[in-house]
Amino acid sequence: MTLCRQALPKVPVPPLKQTLDTYLRSVQHLIPEEQFKKTKAIVEKFGAPGGVGEALQKKLLERRDKTSNWVYDYWLEDMYLNNRLALPVNSSPVMVFPKQNFRDHKDALRFASRLVRGVLDYKALIDARALPLDFARGQLAGTPLCMEQYYRLFTSYRYPGLKSDTLKVKMDSTSSGPEHIIVACKNQFFVLDVVANGKQLIETEILSQLEKIWKMGENAEERLPPLGILTSDGRTEWAQAREALSKDQTNRDSLALMENCLCLLCLDEASGLEPRDTTRALLMLHGSGREKNGANRWYDKSMQFVVGMDGICGVVCEHSPFEGIVLVQCSEYVMKHITGVSSKMATASSVRELPPPRRLLWKCNPHILGLIAASEDRLQRLVNNLDMDVFTFKGYGKEFIKKQKMSPDAFIQVALQLAFYKCNRRLVSTYESASIRRFQEGRVDNIRSATPEALAFVKSMTDERANFTDSEIIKRLRDAINAQTNYTISAITGMGIDNHLLGLLRTARELNMERPAIFCDDTYLTSNQFILSTSQVPTTVEMFCCYGPVVPNGYGACYNPQSNYIIFCVASFWENTQTSSAVFVKALNEGLLEMRDLCNVDNTPGTKAAGTSQGAGPARKSGK
Ligand code: COA
């Protein structure tokens, strides 16, 4: 039992009528009128007294009483474990560190040994349950937050399955024998024991072990096939390959060492690419395929720290055990450790003579080599497909928005809606992660940001601009921001609709009922296709988070609001002709500037309806 389980309330089950009303309201303006009429009839029947909805709700309330978090397993399976897509780009978010300047590989290894030491210190805090308790900031600030996600950082492993994956978490990490990390170097994997004779390795000892690994990696004759690439494949494909691998005892032993490590350290080859923000983000997201560092990974493991010889560094994270906010806390701690410790290294005499790290051995037959080649091809397709644009908007940041007495997060969400509308002349189902860590074992629910008020605002900024005065548009902006803020408050207090609807659907399945009509309806299906998938991941140390789109025709948009600027990471797929990250970013920039102009007009006493400085027309698609 942890503090969190004892002290925090359970995630509530929202009232059925409230969820159904919100659902209808969140889809009405996004679908044709005829379709909405049909959906409304289906939803009303579902929610009628004595109807299916009431029966399912009753069961869900019982489940709430019996479990510590009624939605946890449903959500985990639906969001991650049942998803068959490859983890890189489609699921695993990354943190991108500032570009480091390494003189040579020794310098890079020195940085890496500090990083490992920082990770071990952080893990010691977790094991001692000594991390300071998190408290909510922003909306409804001050309540304590569940800390469980931290305990999964170094103890989790996502096993691929033929139909569904399994997330295994070692509950007591301190009692599971000697601790090791796995070092990936030149697509080979090495076991680095971090404890010797009952004492953890100090930084210089880690460095001397890394130097040995580096040398072993250089030995081309001993190199084994690039097994790591298999973990970058679709989950079913990887599960099949893992079954084939597991037939051999040597492979089973290597898999067990991999699956029980604390984390990976990936020593990447220099990429030969210009280290712009976008390039660094791409390299973290997919390693740039087999030709570069795509096989120097093991995607099932929750935390992979990447140190590139060209100074391109960051963290790749398997998302199912925790959210980006926890990843940020850990990454910031490690980065502060690296930049904070004295640059003077310990003297050589303090280094113990340690046995060399061991290479993980693999036995590969022609069948497995064929699977590796197929995984390489599929990763390459993903690499070629990802259209990424990391954009730092420098016009203003959180402080300007706060001065307008508006929520920065809501303002940015409305700006994302405006950008999408400028590009597509419509709004679409949008996902914004809302933390529900106020509750026991809380993860996230969804803020459906494409509100009717947002649609009214973006129309008045574009198609219907001529019909409105500035003050009318400002009113629409405030309405959109209020609607967004209210939805946020509702979601973070456990009143979101996505988890609830999922719970009702899963309850019906558990009762072996026919799938209720509400969940077969096209509206439900399309409303769960999140063409715009967004998330705020703020940092206090220089770094940024990014991830890919969640549907082929969508955008992933991660943002990091700072006092005077905002970093946006916009991702889409080149193969889709409807999307373009560059076009989206252009529209976002225009929209943010127009929204500033609007606020400035509002702030100027007596000013009316002046034109905006940027005067953006519809953003044109180009470059595909
Ligand atoms: N006037 C002035 N200031 C305001 C304001 C207003 N009307 N509304 C909010 N603010 C201030 C807040 O007080 C806060 O101040 P602080 O920076 O001093 O703390 C700041 O603006 C930010 O608040 P806001 O922009 O409203 O957002 P938030 O911090 O409450 O965040 C969510 C909203 C939805 C992003 C947050 O609740 C959440 O769930 N975060 C987790 C997301 C997540 O899980 N991401 C990772 C997914 S992998």
XYZ file of C-alpha atoms and ligand atoms in Angstrom:
672
model
C 0.000 0.000 0.000
C 1.246 3.460 -0.788
C 0.263 6.832 0.489
C -1.643 7.391 -2.735
C -3.909 4.391 -2.338
C -4.747 5.263 1.223
C -5.213 8.981 0.967
C -6.726 9.787 -2.387
C -10.351 9.397 -3.445
C -11.367 6.832 -6.045
C -12.055 7.939 -9.636
C -15.781 8.702 -9.708
C -18.269 7.261 -12.177
C -20.040 10.309 -13.669
C -23.866 10.380 -13.788
C -25.074 8.604 -16.950
C -27.251 11.463 -18.175
C -24.448 13.971 -17.772
C -22.083 11.874 -19.904
C -24.673 11.244 -22.613
C -25.615 14.939 -22.807
C -21.947 15.945 -23.019
C -21.329 13.301 -25.672
C -24.131 14.653 -27.864
C -22.960 18.192 -27.352
C -19.373 17.275 -28.239
C -20.297 15.670 -31.577
C -23.279 17.683 -32.840
C -21.290 20.387 -34.636
C -18.790 17.901 -36.093
C -21.207 15.673 -38.033
C -24.002 16.191 -40.624
C -27.452 17.052 -39.230
C -29.055 13.812 -40.427
C -26.364 11.712 -38.777
C -26.782 13.656 -35.552
C -30.544 12.999 -35.510
C -29.875 9.278 -35.777
C -27.206 9.399 -33.072
C -29.461 11.405 -30.766
C -32.213 8.802 -31.066
C -29.764 5.973 -30.317
C -28.304 7.803 -27.319
C -31.738 8.656 -25.931
C -32.822 5.037 -26.174
C -29.622 3.916 -24.463
C -30.147 6.391 -21.632
C -33.918 5.876 -21.218
C -35.226 4.835 -17.781
C -34.940 1.063 -17.450
C -32.734 0.935 -20.567
C -29.394 -0.713 -21.265
C -27.439 2.334 -20.099
C -28.898 2.222 -16.616
C -28.110 -1.476 -16.228
C -24.504 -0.950 -17.312
C -24.145 2.089 -15.084
C -25.277 0.059 -12.092
C -22.622 -2.577 -12.824
C -19.983 0.090 -13.240
C -20.844 1.584 -9.858
C -20.450 -1.860 -8.322
C -17.063 -2.188 -10.004
C -16.067 1.166 -8.562
C -16.795 -0.131 -5.081
C -14.842 -3.335 -5.627
C -11.691 -1.933 -7.254
C -9.265 0.843 -6.393
C -9.677 2.337 -9.873
C -12.552 1.042 -11.989
C -11.206 2.362 -15.292
C -7.505 1.511 -14.946
C -7.402 -1.887 -16.690
C -10.018 -0.998 -19.291
C -8.133 2.155 -20.159
C -4.696 0.518 -20.222
C -5.863 -2.179 -22.612
C -7.807 0.162 -24.840
C -5.179 2.892 -24.973
C -2.054 0.729 -25.220
C -2.052 -3.015 -24.782
C -4.626 -3.896 -27.456
C -3.049 -1.512 -29.972
C -1.155 -3.508 -32.583
C 0.796 -0.602 -34.074
C 4.572 -0.351 -33.738
C 5.696 1.499 -30.600
C 8.118 3.994 -32.218
C 6.290 7.055 -33.576
C 2.793 5.599 -32.945
C 2.983 5.224 -29.185
C 6.300 5.982 -27.492
C 6.842 9.654 -26.642
C 10.364 11.016 -26.413
C 12.177 13.770 -24.577
C 14.722 15.666 -26.637
C 17.665 17.105 -24.697
C 19.593 20.190 -25.771
C 22.346 19.343 -28.254
C 25.553 18.461 -26.378
C 29.017 19.311 -27.626
C 31.212 16.237 -27.307
C 34.822 16.540 -28.440
C 35.102 12.806 -29.016
C 33.478 9.534 -27.999
C 35.251 9.623 -24.613
C 33.493 12.858 -23.848
C 30.174 11.269 -24.805
C 30.871 8.280 -22.544
C 31.684 10.641 -19.695
C 28.292 12.317 -20.192
C 26.663 8.869 -20.353
C 28.273 7.720 -17.106
C 26.997 10.817 -15.356
C 23.592 10.202 -16.800
C 23.562 6.626 -15.494
C 24.653 7.838 -12.078
C 21.813 10.374 -12.112
C 19.336 7.643 -13.055
C 20.560 5.433 -10.196
C 20.245 8.295 -7.723
C 16.723 8.988 -8.921
C 15.811 5.318 -8.638
C 17.177 5.279 -5.094
C 14.788 8.115 -4.231
C 11.898 6.169 -5.735
C 12.851 2.957 -3.897
C 13.103 4.839 -0.618
C 9.686 6.397 -1.343
C 11.513 9.686 -0.827
C 10.267 11.600 -3.863
C 8.435 14.733 -2.796
C 4.671 14.359 -3.173
C 3.361 16.110 -6.296
C 0.616 18.685 -5.932
C -1.655 19.891 -8.723
C -0.741 23.196 -10.336
C -2.819 25.348 -12.670
C -6.545 24.627 -12.556
C -7.726 23.556 -9.075
C -4.159 23.810 -7.774
C -3.037 22.384 -4.464
C -4.522 18.893 -4.262
C -2.053 16.004 -3.815
C -1.468 13.748 -6.812
C -1.071 9.988 -7.056
C 2.609 8.973 -7.176
C 2.151 5.394 -8.444
C 3.382 6.159 -11.946
C 6.854 6.922 -10.607
C 7.139 3.453 -9.126
C 6.745 1.954 -12.581
C 9.561 3.945 -14.227
C 12.280 1.298 -13.803
C 10.252 -1.772 -12.942
C 8.038 -2.267 -15.988
C 8.283 -4.265 -19.151
C 5.760 -4.474 -21.980
C 5.621 -8.004 -23.370
C 4.339 -8.272 -26.943
C 1.355 -10.581 -27.432
C -0.361 -12.024 -30.486
C -3.653 -10.269 -29.676
C -2.811 -8.061 -26.737
C 0.370 -7.050 -24.924
C 1.029 -7.516 -21.218
C 2.510 -4.873 -18.975
C 4.427 -6.478 -16.141
C 5.454 -4.390 -13.176
C 7.768 -5.718 -10.501
C 6.185 -4.422 -7.367
C 9.217 -4.751 -5.110
C 12.196 -3.752 -7.209
C 14.638 -3.933 -4.312
C 14.232 -7.673 -3.723
C 14.822 -8.915 -7.243
C 18.547 -9.637 -7.147
C 21.500 -7.745 -8.597
C 20.589 -4.720 -10.633
C 21.772 -4.088 -14.152
C 21.157 -1.818 -17.055
C 21.481 -2.815 -20.692
C 23.807 -0.753 -22.853
C 23.056 -0.709 -26.578
C 26.110 0.023 -28.689
C 26.442 -0.618 -32.419
C 23.189 -2.622 -32.327
C 24.702 -4.983 -29.725
C 23.450 -5.265 -26.164
C 25.648 -5.459 -23.077
C 24.806 -6.163 -19.454
C 26.240 -3.533 -17.157
C 25.893 -4.584 -13.517
C 25.460 -1.464 -11.461
C 26.245 -3.155 -8.149
C 29.530 -4.900 -7.333
C 30.230 -6.507 -3.965
C 27.084 -4.987 -2.548
C 28.087 -1.461 -3.509
C 26.726 0.601 -6.379
C 29.186 1.702 -9.027
C 30.436 5.249 -8.803
C 30.574 7.450 -11.874
C 34.172 6.650 -12.797
C 33.507 2.933 -12.491
C 30.512 3.259 -14.783
C 32.739 5.167 -17.197
C 35.390 2.477 -17.184
C 32.700 -0.169 -17.880
C 31.292 1.922 -20.722
C 34.750 2.205 -22.225
C 35.026 -1.572 -22.180
C 31.616 -1.846 -23.842
C 32.676 0.642 -26.475
C 35.713 -1.476 -27.304
C 33.680 -4.700 -27.380
C 31.198 -3.000 -29.706
C 34.001 -1.981 -32.061
C 34.983 -5.602 -32.573
C 33.175 -6.279 -35.843
C 33.922 -10.014 -35.795
C 31.873 -10.599 -32.663
C 28.920 -8.578 -33.853
C 25.546 -10.316 -33.784
C 22.475 -9.508 -35.903
C 20.568 -6.331 -34.951
C 17.887 -7.984 -32.826
C 16.576 -4.724 -31.391
C 14.888 -3.849 -34.667
C 12.334 -6.607 -33.998
C 10.956 -4.570 -31.079
C 10.276 -1.642 -33.423
C 7.797 -3.713 -35.427
C 4.030 -4.071 -35.084
C 3.212 -5.774 -31.798
C 1.816 -8.949 -33.354
C 4.836 -9.262 -35.659
C 7.196 -8.808 -32.711
C 5.225 -11.309 -30.622
C 5.622 -13.884 -33.405
C 9.332 -13.161 -33.718
C 9.757 -13.401 -29.950
C 8.112 -16.822 -29.982
C 10.570 -17.949 -32.644
C 13.495 -16.524 -30.669
C 12.354 -18.125 -27.427
C 12.771 -21.622 -28.808
C 16.479 -21.331 -28.023
C 17.816 -21.298 -24.460
C 20.537 -18.718 -25.249
C 17.890 -16.354 -26.547
C 15.635 -16.990 -23.572
C 18.501 -16.083 -21.239
C 19.208 -12.878 -23.155
C 15.531 -11.945 -23.219
C 15.309 -12.485 -19.451
C 18.262 -10.160 -18.862
C 16.713 -7.557 -21.123
C 13.313 -7.847 -19.478
C 14.714 -7.461 -15.980
C 17.007 -4.507 -16.549
C 16.403 -1.134 -14.953
C 16.597 0.748 -18.229
C 18.597 0.993 -21.435
C 21.440 3.311 -22.248
C 21.686 3.627 -26.034
C 25.083 4.819 -27.235
C 24.172 6.019 -30.708
C 26.447 6.464 -33.688
C 26.848 10.014 -34.972
C 23.893 10.562 -37.277
C 25.666 12.773 -39.779
C 22.590 15.029 -39.725
C 22.356 18.694 -38.891
C 21.187 18.779 -35.244
C 18.134 21.050 -35.684
C 15.254 20.600 -33.227
C 13.184 18.710 -35.803
C 16.034 16.368 -36.742
C 16.805 15.620 -33.103
C 13.120 14.888 -32.489
C 13.020 12.495 -35.457
C 16.174 10.720 -34.302
C 14.664 10.164 -30.858
C 11.328 9.005 -32.268
C 12.645 6.342 -34.640
C 16.471 6.361 -34.625
C 16.309 7.038 -38.364
C 15.985 3.388 -39.335
C 18.402 0.518 -39.705
C 21.005 2.582 -41.533
C 21.447 4.804 -38.493
C 20.327 3.971 -34.943
C 16.923 2.322 -35.436
C 18.183 -1.054 -34.201
C 20.108 0.386 -31.266
C 16.915 0.244 -29.177
C 14.675 -2.140 -27.257
C 11.243 -0.555 -27.411
C 9.496 -2.778 -24.847
C 11.554 -1.331 -22.015
C 10.039 1.722 -20.357
C 13.056 4.013 -20.250
C 15.767 4.233 -22.905
C 18.328 6.993 -22.401
C 19.977 7.906 -25.677
C 23.447 9.430 -25.898
C 24.522 10.109 -29.477
C 28.197 10.543 -30.278
C 27.217 13.726 -32.145
C 25.615 15.163 -28.996
C 22.035 14.251 -29.952
C 20.580 12.947 -26.694
C 17.244 12.270 -25.050
C 14.894 9.649 -23.667
C 12.547 7.224 -25.435
C 9.738 5.989 -23.254
C 7.296 3.119 -23.514
C 4.091 4.876 -22.639
C 1.899 2.239 -20.995
C 3.286 2.468 -17.419
C 3.212 6.276 -17.010
C 2.459 9.671 -18.536
C 4.797 12.272 -19.990
C 4.675 14.380 -16.832
C 6.479 11.661 -14.851
C 8.943 11.211 -17.697
C 9.677 14.940 -17.489
C 10.310 14.818 -13.743
C 12.812 11.995 -14.155
C 14.487 13.562 -17.212
C 14.846 16.912 -15.471
C 16.368 15.303 -12.398
C 18.907 13.444 -14.538
C 19.744 16.517 -16.599
C 20.211 18.627 -13.469
C 22.478 15.916 -12.096
C 24.565 15.952 -15.280
C 24.937 19.721 -15.443
C 25.190 20.155 -11.683
C 27.891 17.708 -10.637
C 31.444 18.955 -10.515
C 33.205 18.516 -13.827
C 36.248 17.144 -11.987
C 36.261 13.379 -12.306
C 37.194 11.116 -9.404
C 40.804 9.940 -9.439
C 41.679 6.638 -11.060
C 42.726 5.089 -7.752
C 39.127 5.149 -6.516
C 38.015 2.874 -9.357
C 37.606 -0.797 -8.515
C 38.721 -3.464 -10.925
C 35.412 -4.864 -12.201
C 34.638 -7.861 -14.393
C 33.917 -6.759 -17.968
C 30.292 -6.257 -19.003
C 28.743 -9.217 -20.881
C 27.408 -9.156 -24.385
C 23.864 -10.512 -24.805
C 24.109 -13.507 -27.093
C 21.550 -14.441 -29.715
C 21.156 -17.562 -31.810
C 19.597 -16.662 -35.126
C 18.477 -19.085 -37.804
C 17.555 -18.053 -41.371
C 13.914 -17.658 -40.335
C 14.834 -15.117 -37.647
C 17.182 -13.302 -40.023
C 14.244 -13.040 -42.435
C 12.073 -11.561 -39.678
C 14.791 -9.015 -38.885
C 14.927 -7.978 -42.551
C 11.129 -7.603 -42.647
C 11.160 -5.487 -39.465
C 13.883 -3.300 -40.970
C 11.703 -2.647 -44.017
C 8.678 -1.770 -41.922
C 10.663 0.577 -39.675
C 12.108 2.252 -42.760
C 8.600 2.864 -44.048
C 7.699 4.515 -40.734
C 10.871 6.607 -40.867
C 10.127 7.764 -44.407
C 6.531 8.503 -43.489
C 6.961 10.770 -40.467
C 6.500 14.451 -41.244
C 7.692 16.342 -38.183
C 7.964 20.041 -37.499
C 9.292 21.370 -34.196
C 8.340 25.020 -34.026
C 9.175 27.520 -31.328
C 6.587 30.275 -31.339
C 8.382 33.342 -30.011
C 5.562 35.908 -30.258
C 4.585 35.416 -26.622
C 4.152 32.739 -23.997
C 2.138 31.916 -20.879
C 2.655 35.307 -19.251
C 0.941 37.296 -22.009
C -2.026 34.907 -21.930
C -2.316 35.079 -18.149
C -2.380 38.875 -18.417
C -5.508 38.506 -20.563
C -6.995 36.629 -17.578
C -7.226 33.505 -19.684
C -5.969 29.980 -19.083
C -2.805 29.488 -21.172
C -3.646 25.867 -21.829
C -7.167 26.687 -23.011
C -5.832 29.533 -25.157
C -3.322 27.216 -26.854
C -5.994 24.605 -27.425
C -8.221 27.172 -29.099
C -5.233 28.250 -31.220
C -4.751 24.621 -32.316
C -8.423 24.500 -33.319
C -7.989 27.721 -35.285
C -4.934 26.289 -37.049
C -6.798 23.125 -37.969
C -9.754 25.105 -39.260
C -7.526 27.352 -41.355
C -6.063 24.255 -43.005
C -9.249 22.204 -43.414
C -12.278 24.450 -43.057
C -13.756 22.080 -40.478
C -13.072 20.890 -36.947
C -12.510 17.272 -35.999
C -12.569 15.055 -32.977
C -9.705 16.233 -30.765
C -7.965 14.628 -27.813
C -6.229 16.553 -25.062
C -4.799 14.540 -22.174
C -6.211 15.545 -18.825
C -4.490 14.177 -15.783
C -6.691 12.376 -13.253
C -3.854 11.841 -10.795
C -6.030 13.467 -8.138
C -7.498 9.991 -7.778
C -6.122 6.614 -6.740
C -3.956 5.184 -9.532
C -5.247 7.956 -11.773
C -3.924 8.217 -15.323
C -5.727 10.450 -17.848
C -9.061 11.186 -19.453
C -9.786 13.225 -22.540
C -10.668 16.883 -22.969
C -12.605 17.064 -26.235
C -11.258 20.416 -27.352
C -13.249 20.813 -30.562
C -16.075 22.507 -28.647
C -19.040 24.246 -30.342
C -17.710 27.507 -28.899
C -14.314 26.895 -30.511
C -16.057 26.344 -33.857
C -17.986 29.604 -33.500
C -14.751 31.450 -32.691
C -12.643 30.005 -35.522
C -15.396 30.727 -38.039
C -15.556 34.323 -36.902
C -11.783 34.554 -37.368
C -11.897 33.146 -40.898
C -14.911 32.540 -43.161
C -17.270 34.868 -41.309
C -14.720 37.513 -40.379
C -16.452 40.270 -42.345
C -19.662 39.790 -40.353
C -18.163 40.512 -36.947
C -16.603 43.413 -35.081
C -13.445 42.774 -33.102
C -15.329 42.992 -29.830
C -17.774 40.336 -31.015
C -14.878 38.104 -31.973
C -13.223 38.706 -28.608
C -16.432 37.618 -26.942
C -16.358 34.430 -29.006
C -12.732 33.896 -28.021
C -13.609 34.257 -24.345
C -16.575 31.894 -24.764
C -14.306 29.326 -26.448
C -11.720 29.630 -23.689
C -14.359 29.357 -20.974
C -15.836 26.249 -22.612
C -12.373 24.714 -22.866
C -11.516 25.594 -19.258
C -14.809 24.181 -17.999
C -14.246 20.947 -19.902
C -10.733 20.778 -18.422
C -12.047 21.168 -14.886
C -14.673 18.552 -15.532
C -12.098 16.076 -16.938
C -9.493 16.534 -14.201
C -12.156 16.008 -11.546
C -13.095 12.648 -13.041
C -16.148 13.791 -14.995
C -14.715 13.228 -18.484
C -16.861 11.213 -20.877
C -14.309 9.060 -22.695
C -13.358 6.836 -19.784
C -16.998 6.538 -18.768
C -18.205 5.496 -22.237
C -15.336 3.004 -22.454
C -16.351 1.613 -19.052
C -19.954 1.145 -20.201
C -18.814 -0.574 -23.397
C -16.446 -2.909 -21.559
C -19.118 -3.725 -18.968
C -21.489 -4.757 -21.767
C -18.756 -7.007 -23.166
C -18.096 -8.567 -19.777
C -21.801 -9.310 -19.420
C -21.704 -10.994 -22.869
C -24.317 -8.532 -24.088
C -24.661 -7.626 -27.725
C -22.616 -4.476 -28.395
C -25.069 -1.654 -27.573
C -26.160 0.421 -30.598
C -24.542 3.577 -29.203
C -21.119 1.917 -29.628
C -21.846 0.587 -33.145
C -22.924 4.013 -34.346
C -20.628 5.707 -36.891
C -20.608 8.797 -34.728
C -19.043 6.933 -31.816
C -16.492 5.299 -34.077
C -15.432 8.535 -35.773
C -15.502 10.478 -32.525
C -12.814 8.090 -31.279
C -10.590 8.693 -34.280
C -8.563 11.543 -32.889
C -7.368 13.391 -35.936
C -5.904 15.979 -33.625
C -4.104 14.387 -30.681
C -2.692 17.001 -28.327
C -0.977 17.209 -25.007
C 0.655 19.794 -22.813
C 4.050 18.606 -21.545
C 5.735 21.552 -19.836
C 9.361 21.481 -18.708
C 11.400 23.647 -16.355
C 14.751 22.562 -17.819
C 15.648 23.111 -21.481
C 14.200 20.069 -23.289
C 10.992 19.163 -25.078
C 8.671 16.203 -25.516
C 7.150 14.951 -28.749
C 5.218 12.039 -30.255
C 3.573 10.997 -33.513
C -0.024 11.133 -34.771
C -2.420 8.441 -33.536
C -4.315 7.974 -36.828
C -2.995 7.898 -40.416
C -4.802 11.122 -41.347
C -4.036 12.968 -38.130
C -1.678 15.243 -36.297
C 0.167 14.729 -33.045
C 0.666 18.110 -31.421
C 2.636 18.292 -28.204
C 3.324 21.705 -26.695
C 5.517 23.099 -23.989
C 4.395 26.556 -22.849
C 7.125 28.734 -21.366
C 6.839 32.241 -19.930
C 7.641 34.026 -23.192
C 7.538 31.366 -25.889
C 5.834 28.079 -26.700
C 7.435 25.003 -28.253
C 5.112 23.031 -30.539
C 6.005 19.615 -31.934
C 3.659 18.869 -34.805
C 3.751 15.445 -36.435
C 1.809 13.901 -39.309
C 2.397 11.336 -42.044
C 3.745 12.149 -45.481
C 1.704 9.330 -46.992
C -1.493 11.156 -46.139
C -2.278 13.852 -48.641
C -4.649 15.688 -46.273
C -2.003 16.600 -43.728
C 1.190 18.627 -43.680
C 3.041 19.562 -40.521
C 4.625 22.619 -42.152
C 1.247 23.906 -43.338
C -0.252 23.295 -39.905
C 2.621 25.123 -38.215
C 2.248 28.084 -40.582
C -1.454 28.308 -39.769
C -0.715 27.979 -36.049
C 1.773 30.824 -36.172
C -0.673 33.049 -38.032
C -3.503 32.191 -35.690
C -1.491 32.846 -32.536
C -0.443 36.253 -33.867
C -4.025 37.097 -34.814
C -5.228 36.071 -31.369
C -2.604 38.349 -29.803
C -3.739 41.229 -32.003
C -7.294 40.595 -30.946
C -6.368 40.657 -27.268
C -4.355 43.836 -27.791
C -7.351 45.512 -29.421
C -9.402 44.408 -26.434
C -6.822 45.918 -24.080
C -6.797 49.307 -25.809
C -9.553 51.516 -24.349
C -11.925 52.847 -27.012
C -10.364 50.918 -29.894
C -12.807 49.256 -32.278
C -12.521 46.805 -35.112
C -9.021 47.600 -36.331
C -7.680 45.110 -38.874
C -5.050 42.646 -37.707
C -1.434 42.995 -38.639
C -1.021 39.519 -40.054
C -4.214 39.226 -42.106
C -3.816 35.527 -42.838
C -5.950 33.935 -45.517
C -6.483 30.209 -45.680
C -3.181 28.396 -45.261
C -2.231 26.634 -48.475
C -1.030 23.103 -48.550
C 2.362 22.641 -50.085
C 5.435 20.514 -50.060
C 3.938 17.026 -50.331
N -6.082 34.043 -15.600
C -4.786 34.101 -15.225
N -4.010 33.001 -15.021
C -4.584 31.794 -15.257
C -5.927 31.680 -15.665
C -6.696 32.880 -15.836
N -7.969 32.840 -16.222
N -6.220 30.381 -15.802
C -5.092 29.692 -15.494
N -4.109 30.556 -15.155
C -2.745 30.231 -14.705
C -2.749 29.100 -13.690
O -2.948 29.595 -12.407
C -1.382 28.496 -13.889
O -0.446 29.299 -13.216
P 1.033 28.746 -12.807
O 1.828 28.681 -14.079
O 1.519 29.765 -11.892
O 0.820 27.397 -12.190
C -1.135 28.645 -15.362
O -2.002 29.717 -15.798
C -1.421 27.402 -16.150
O -2.786 27.022 -16.032
P -3.601 26.480 -17.283
O -3.014 26.971 -18.527
O -5.051 26.726 -17.075
O -3.319 24.945 -17.350
P -3.046 23.844 -16.291
O -1.660 23.991 -15.791
O -4.149 23.745 -15.326
O -3.071 22.574 -17.266
C -3.957 20.603 -18.192
C -4.240 22.046 -17.835
C -5.198 19.985 -18.797
C -2.833 20.541 -19.210
C -3.536 19.867 -16.887
O -4.605 19.843 -15.989
C -3.169 18.426 -17.123
O -3.999 17.533 -17.059
N -1.892 18.161 -17.386
C -1.390 16.832 -17.645
C -1.356 16.581 -19.115
C -0.643 15.304 -19.389
O -0.892 14.289 -18.787
N 0.307 15.353 -20.323
C 1.136 14.251 -20.634
C 0.437 13.273 -21.477
S 1.534 11.974 -21.917
